[in-house]
mmCIF file of C-alpha atoms in Angstrom:
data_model
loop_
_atom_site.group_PDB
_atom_site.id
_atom_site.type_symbol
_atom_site.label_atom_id
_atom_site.label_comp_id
_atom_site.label_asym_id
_atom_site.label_seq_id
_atom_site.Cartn_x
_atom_site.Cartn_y
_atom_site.Cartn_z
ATOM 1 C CA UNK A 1 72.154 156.226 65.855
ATOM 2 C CA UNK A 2 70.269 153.181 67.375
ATOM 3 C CA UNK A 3 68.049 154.019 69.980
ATOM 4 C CA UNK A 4 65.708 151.394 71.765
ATOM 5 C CA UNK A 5 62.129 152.020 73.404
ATOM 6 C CA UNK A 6 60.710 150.837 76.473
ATOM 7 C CA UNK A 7 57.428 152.159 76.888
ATOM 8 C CA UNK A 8 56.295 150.908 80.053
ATOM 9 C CA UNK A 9 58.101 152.816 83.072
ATOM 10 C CA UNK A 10 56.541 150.408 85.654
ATOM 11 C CA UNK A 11 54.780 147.268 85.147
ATOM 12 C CA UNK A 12 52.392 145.723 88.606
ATOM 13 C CA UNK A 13 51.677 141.986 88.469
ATOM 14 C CA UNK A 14 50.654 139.553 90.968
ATOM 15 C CA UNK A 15 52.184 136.687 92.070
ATOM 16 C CA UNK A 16 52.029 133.480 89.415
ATOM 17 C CA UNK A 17 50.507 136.109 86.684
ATOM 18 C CA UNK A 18 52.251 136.455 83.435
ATOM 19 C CA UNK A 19 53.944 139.076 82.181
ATOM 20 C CA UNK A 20 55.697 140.901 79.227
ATOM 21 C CA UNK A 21 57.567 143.770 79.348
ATOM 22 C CA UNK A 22 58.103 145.459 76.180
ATOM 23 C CA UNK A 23 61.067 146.586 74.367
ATOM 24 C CA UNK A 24 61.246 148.236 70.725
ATOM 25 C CA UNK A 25 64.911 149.460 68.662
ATOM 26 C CA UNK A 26 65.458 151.342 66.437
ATOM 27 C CA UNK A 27 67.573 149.885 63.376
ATOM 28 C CA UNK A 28 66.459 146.645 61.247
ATOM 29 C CA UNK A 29 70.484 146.180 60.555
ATOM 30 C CA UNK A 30 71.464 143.460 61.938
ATOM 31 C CA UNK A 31 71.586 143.903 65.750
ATOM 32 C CA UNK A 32 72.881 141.997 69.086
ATOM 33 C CA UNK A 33 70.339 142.572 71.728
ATOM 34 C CA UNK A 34 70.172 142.001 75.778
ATOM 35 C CA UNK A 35 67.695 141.965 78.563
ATOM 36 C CA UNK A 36 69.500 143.182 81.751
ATOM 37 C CA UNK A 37 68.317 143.045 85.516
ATOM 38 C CA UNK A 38 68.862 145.571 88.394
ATOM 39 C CA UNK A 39 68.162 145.084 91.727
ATOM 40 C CA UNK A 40 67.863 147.804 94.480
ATOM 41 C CA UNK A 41 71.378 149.742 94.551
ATOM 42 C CA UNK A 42 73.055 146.937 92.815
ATOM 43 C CA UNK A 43 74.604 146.824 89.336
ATOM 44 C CA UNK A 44 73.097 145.275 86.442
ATOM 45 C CA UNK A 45 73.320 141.515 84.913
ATOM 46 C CA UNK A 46 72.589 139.857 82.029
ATOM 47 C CA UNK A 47 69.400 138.491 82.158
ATOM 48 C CA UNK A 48 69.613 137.220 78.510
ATOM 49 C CA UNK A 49 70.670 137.937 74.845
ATOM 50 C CA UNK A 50 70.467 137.754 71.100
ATOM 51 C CA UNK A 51 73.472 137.605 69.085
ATOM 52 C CA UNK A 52 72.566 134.805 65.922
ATOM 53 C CA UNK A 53 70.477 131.594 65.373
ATOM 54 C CA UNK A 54 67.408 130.841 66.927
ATOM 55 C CA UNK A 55 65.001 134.142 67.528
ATOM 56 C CA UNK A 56 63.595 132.630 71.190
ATOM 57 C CA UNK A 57 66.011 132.792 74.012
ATOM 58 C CA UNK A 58 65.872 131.890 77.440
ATOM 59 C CA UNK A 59 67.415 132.457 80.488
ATOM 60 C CA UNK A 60 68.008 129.737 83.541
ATOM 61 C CA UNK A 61 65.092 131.568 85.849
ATOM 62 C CA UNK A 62 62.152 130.943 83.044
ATOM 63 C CA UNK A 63 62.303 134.791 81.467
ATOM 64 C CA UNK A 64 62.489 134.277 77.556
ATOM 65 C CA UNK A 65 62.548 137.036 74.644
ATOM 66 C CA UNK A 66 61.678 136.678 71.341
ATOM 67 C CA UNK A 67 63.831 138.740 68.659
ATOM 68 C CA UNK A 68 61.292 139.982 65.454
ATOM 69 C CA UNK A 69 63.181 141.518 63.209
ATOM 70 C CA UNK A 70 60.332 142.910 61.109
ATOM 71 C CA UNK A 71 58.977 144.432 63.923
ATOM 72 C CA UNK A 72 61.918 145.463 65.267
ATOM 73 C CA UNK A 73 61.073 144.038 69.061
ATOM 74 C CA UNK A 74 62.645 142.015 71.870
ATOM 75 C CA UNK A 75 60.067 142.261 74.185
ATOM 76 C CA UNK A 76 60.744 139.935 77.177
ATOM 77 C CA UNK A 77 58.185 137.695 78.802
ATOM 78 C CA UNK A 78 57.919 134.999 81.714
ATOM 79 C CA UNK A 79 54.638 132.488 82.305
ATOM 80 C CA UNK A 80 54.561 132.933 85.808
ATOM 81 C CA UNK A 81 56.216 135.721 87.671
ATOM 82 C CA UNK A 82 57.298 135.403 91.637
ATOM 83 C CA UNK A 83 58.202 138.121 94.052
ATOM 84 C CA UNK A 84 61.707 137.817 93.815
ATOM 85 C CA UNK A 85 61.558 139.232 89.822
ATOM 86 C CA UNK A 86 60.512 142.648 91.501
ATOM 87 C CA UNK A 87 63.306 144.493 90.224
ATOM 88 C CA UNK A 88 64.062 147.006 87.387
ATOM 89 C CA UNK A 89 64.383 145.691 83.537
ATOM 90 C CA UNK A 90 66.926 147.204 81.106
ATOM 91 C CA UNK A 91 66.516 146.138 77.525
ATOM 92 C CA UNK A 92 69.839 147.003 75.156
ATOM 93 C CA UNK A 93 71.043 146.973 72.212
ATOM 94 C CA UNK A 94 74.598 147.215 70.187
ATOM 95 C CA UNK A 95 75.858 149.763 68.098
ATOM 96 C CA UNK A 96 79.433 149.557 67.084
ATOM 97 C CA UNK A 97 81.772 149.871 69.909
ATOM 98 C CA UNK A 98 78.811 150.198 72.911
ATOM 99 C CA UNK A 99 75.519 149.224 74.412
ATOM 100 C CA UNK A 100 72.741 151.348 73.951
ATOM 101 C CA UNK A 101 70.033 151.351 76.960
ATOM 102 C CA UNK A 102 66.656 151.838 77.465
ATOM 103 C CA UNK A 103 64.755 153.591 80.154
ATOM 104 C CA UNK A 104 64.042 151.160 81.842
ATOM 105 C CA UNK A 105 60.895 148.933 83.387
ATOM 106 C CA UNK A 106 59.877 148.310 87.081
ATOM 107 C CA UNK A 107 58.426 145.306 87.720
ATOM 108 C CA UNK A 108 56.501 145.065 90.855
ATOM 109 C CA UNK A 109 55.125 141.374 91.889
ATOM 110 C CA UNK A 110 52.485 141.650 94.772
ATOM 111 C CA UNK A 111 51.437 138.313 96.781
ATOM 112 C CA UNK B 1 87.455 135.556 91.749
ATOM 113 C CA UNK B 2 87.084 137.707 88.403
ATOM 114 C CA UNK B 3 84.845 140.488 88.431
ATOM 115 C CA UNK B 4 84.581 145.167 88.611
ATOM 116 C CA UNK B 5 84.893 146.289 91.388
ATOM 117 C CA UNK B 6 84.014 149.731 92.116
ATOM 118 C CA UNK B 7 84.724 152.005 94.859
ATOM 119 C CA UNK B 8 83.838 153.329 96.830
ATOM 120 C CA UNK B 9 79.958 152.501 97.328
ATOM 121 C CA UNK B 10 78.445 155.777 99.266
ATOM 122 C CA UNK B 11 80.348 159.164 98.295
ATOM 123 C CA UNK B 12 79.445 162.183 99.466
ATOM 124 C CA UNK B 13 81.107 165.649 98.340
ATOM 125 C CA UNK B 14 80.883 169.223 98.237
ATOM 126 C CA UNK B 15 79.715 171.346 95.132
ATOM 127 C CA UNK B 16 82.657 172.913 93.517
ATOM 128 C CA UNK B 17 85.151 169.554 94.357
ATOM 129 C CA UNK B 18 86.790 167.704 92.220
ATOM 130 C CA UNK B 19 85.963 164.019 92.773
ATOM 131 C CA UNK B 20 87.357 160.661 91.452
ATOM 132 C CA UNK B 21 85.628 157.291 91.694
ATOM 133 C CA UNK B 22 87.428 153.779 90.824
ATOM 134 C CA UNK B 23 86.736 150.869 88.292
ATOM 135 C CA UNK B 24 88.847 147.938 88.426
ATOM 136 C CA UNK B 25 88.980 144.908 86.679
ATOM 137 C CA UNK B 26 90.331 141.217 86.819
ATOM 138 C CA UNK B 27 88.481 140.012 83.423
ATOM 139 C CA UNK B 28 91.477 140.681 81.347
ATOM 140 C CA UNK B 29 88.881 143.004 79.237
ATOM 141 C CA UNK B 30 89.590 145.107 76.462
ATOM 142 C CA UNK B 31 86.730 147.353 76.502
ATOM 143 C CA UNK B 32 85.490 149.740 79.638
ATOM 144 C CA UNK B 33 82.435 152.291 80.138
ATOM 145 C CA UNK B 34 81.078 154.582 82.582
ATOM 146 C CA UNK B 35 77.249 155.147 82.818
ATOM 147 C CA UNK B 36 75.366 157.340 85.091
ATOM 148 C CA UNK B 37 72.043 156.348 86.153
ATOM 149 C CA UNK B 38 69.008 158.629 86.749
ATOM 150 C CA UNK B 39 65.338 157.816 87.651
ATOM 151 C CA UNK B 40 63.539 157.547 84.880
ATOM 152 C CA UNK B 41 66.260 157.981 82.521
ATOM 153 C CA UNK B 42 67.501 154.503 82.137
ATOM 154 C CA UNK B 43 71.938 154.223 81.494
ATOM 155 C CA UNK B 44 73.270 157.172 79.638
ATOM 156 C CA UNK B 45 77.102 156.568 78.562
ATOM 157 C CA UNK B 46 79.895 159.445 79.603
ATOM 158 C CA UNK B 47 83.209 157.764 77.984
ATOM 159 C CA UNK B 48 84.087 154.713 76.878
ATOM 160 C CA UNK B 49 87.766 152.553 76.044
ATOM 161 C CA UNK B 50 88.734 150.088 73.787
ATOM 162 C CA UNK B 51 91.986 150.054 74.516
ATOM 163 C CA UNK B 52 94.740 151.350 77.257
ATOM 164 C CA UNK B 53 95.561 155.248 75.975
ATOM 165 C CA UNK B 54 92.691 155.782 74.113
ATOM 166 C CA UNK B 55 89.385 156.628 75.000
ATOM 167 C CA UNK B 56 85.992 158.068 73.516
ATOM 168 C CA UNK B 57 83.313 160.461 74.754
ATOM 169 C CA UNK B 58 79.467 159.222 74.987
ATOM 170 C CA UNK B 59 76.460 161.222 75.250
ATOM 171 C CA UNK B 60 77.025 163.166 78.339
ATOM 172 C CA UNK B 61 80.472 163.304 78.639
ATOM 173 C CA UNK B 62 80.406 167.213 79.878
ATOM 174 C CA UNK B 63 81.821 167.687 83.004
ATOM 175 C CA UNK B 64 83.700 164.605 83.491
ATOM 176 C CA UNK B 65 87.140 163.092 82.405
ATOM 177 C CA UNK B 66 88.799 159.687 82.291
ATOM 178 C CA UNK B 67 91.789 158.128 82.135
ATOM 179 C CA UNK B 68 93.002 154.523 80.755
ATOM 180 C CA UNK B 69 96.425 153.921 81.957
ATOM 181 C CA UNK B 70 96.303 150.295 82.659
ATOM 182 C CA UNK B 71 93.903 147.787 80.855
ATOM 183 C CA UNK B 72 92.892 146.992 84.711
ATOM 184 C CA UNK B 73 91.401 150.365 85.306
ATOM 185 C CA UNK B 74 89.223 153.169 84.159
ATOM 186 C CA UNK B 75 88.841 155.960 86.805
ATOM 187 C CA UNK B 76 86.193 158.587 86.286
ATOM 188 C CA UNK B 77 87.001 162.154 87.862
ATOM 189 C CA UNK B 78 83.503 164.208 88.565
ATOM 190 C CA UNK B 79 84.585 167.776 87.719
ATOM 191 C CA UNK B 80 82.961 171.004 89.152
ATOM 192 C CA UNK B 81 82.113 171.827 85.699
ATOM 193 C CA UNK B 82 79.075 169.185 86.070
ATOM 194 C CA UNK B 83 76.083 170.787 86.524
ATOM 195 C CA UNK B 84 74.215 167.940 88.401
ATOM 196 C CA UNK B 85 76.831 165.173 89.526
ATOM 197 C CA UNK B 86 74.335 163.724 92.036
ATOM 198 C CA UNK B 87 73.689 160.304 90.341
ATOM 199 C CA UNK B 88 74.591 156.555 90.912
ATOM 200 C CA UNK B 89 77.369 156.191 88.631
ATOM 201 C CA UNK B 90 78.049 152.532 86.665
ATOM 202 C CA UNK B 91 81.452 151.213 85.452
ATOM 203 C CA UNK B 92 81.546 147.999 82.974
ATOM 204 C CA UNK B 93 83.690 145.741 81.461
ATOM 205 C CA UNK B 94 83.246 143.683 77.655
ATOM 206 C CA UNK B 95 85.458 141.539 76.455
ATOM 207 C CA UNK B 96 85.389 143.417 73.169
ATOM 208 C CA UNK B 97 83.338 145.346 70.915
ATOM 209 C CA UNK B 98 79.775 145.095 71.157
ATOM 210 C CA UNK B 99 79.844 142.199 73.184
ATOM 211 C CA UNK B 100 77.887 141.574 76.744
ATOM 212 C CA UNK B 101 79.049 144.093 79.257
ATOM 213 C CA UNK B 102 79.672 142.991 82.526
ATOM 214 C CA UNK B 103 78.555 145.750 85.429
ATOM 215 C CA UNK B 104 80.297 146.854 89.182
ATOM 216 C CA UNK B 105 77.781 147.127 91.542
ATOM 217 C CA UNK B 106 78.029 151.190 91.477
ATOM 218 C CA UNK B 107 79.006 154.166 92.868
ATOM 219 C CA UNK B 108 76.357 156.335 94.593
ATOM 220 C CA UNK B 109 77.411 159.528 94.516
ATOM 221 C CA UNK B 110 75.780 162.966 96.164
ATOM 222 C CA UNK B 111 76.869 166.519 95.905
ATOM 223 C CA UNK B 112 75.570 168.844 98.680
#
């Protein structure tokens, strides 16, 4: 069973810092993978994903992840962070008929 | 305008009760999940459907049961025989198989 890694439960950064938060699966089958965001009592949404083709994607607020398949990451990154990505930071990935999650990471973003 | 909708938002109950919470959806989707959502423990899946009549268990489907009736819908009933039911509880919609899911904005639910 796939199973994905995210070994950073909270991540603090400061305003305009980079940051990455790291995410790790399982399998080195052939795999779709997603970044999802959650914000305070609110569902999640898709931040990005990897289904085919080019290994860097992006999303439309700057975040980008990088797909290595020998490494078996999807860690997702973003040059300059502001205080509205405070939020929580689900990376997932497929197996068969569902999504697997991770635990999750907190970003905080001070001023 | 398409989306889950999930009610109700706050739901409070009393141990030993039998409580349902709703998932509904206008996406014309095939596939529907329930996740329940603990600090620190990220999404864990309790049942899943692919299709209307048929459904799967996930991980921690102990305590709970579902019902697909109509592709629209996906109820979740909370059963007394959950040990720990307090949780925010996440319904979500794909358009099939291992697709993107698309997520409700939750039910928080708390047993006293």
């Amino acid at each position: 069973a796939q199973s994905v890694t995210q070994l950073d439960s909270q991540v603090p950064v400061f305003e305009e810092a980079p940051v990455e938060l790291r995410c790790n699966y399982s399998s080195s089958v052939s795999v779709y993978l997603f970044w999802y965001v959650q914000y305070p009592n609110q569902g999640l949404q898709l931040l990005l994903k990897y289904l085919s083709g080019s290994t860097l994607v992006e999303s439309i607020n700057g975040f980008e992840a990088e797909f290595n398949k020998s490494q078996t990451s999807f860690h997702l990154r973003k040059p300059s962070v502001h205080i509205s990505d405070t939020a929580e930071y689900f990376c997932a990935v497929s197996e068969a008929d569902k999504l697997i999650f991770g635990t999750g990471t907190r970003l905080q973003v001070f001023p | 305008d398409g989306g889950i909708t999930q009610s109700p938002k706050y739901l409070f109950r009393k141990e030993g009760q039998n409580v349902t919470l709703s998932c509904e959806q206008n996406l014309n989707h095939d596939a529907m999940y329930w996740y329940r959502q603990d600090p620190g423990q990220g999404l864990r899946l309790i049942y899943y459907s692919q299709i209307v009549n048929d459904f799967q268990k996930g991980d921690i489907a102990e305590g709970y049961s579902v019902s697909r009736e109509k592709k629209e819908s996906f109820p979740l009933t909370v059963t007394s025989a959950q040990k720990n039911p307090t949780a925010f509880y996440l319904c979500a919609s794909s358009p099939y198989g291992p697709g993107e899911a698309f997520f409700g904005q939750g039910t928080r639910l708390t047993v006293v």
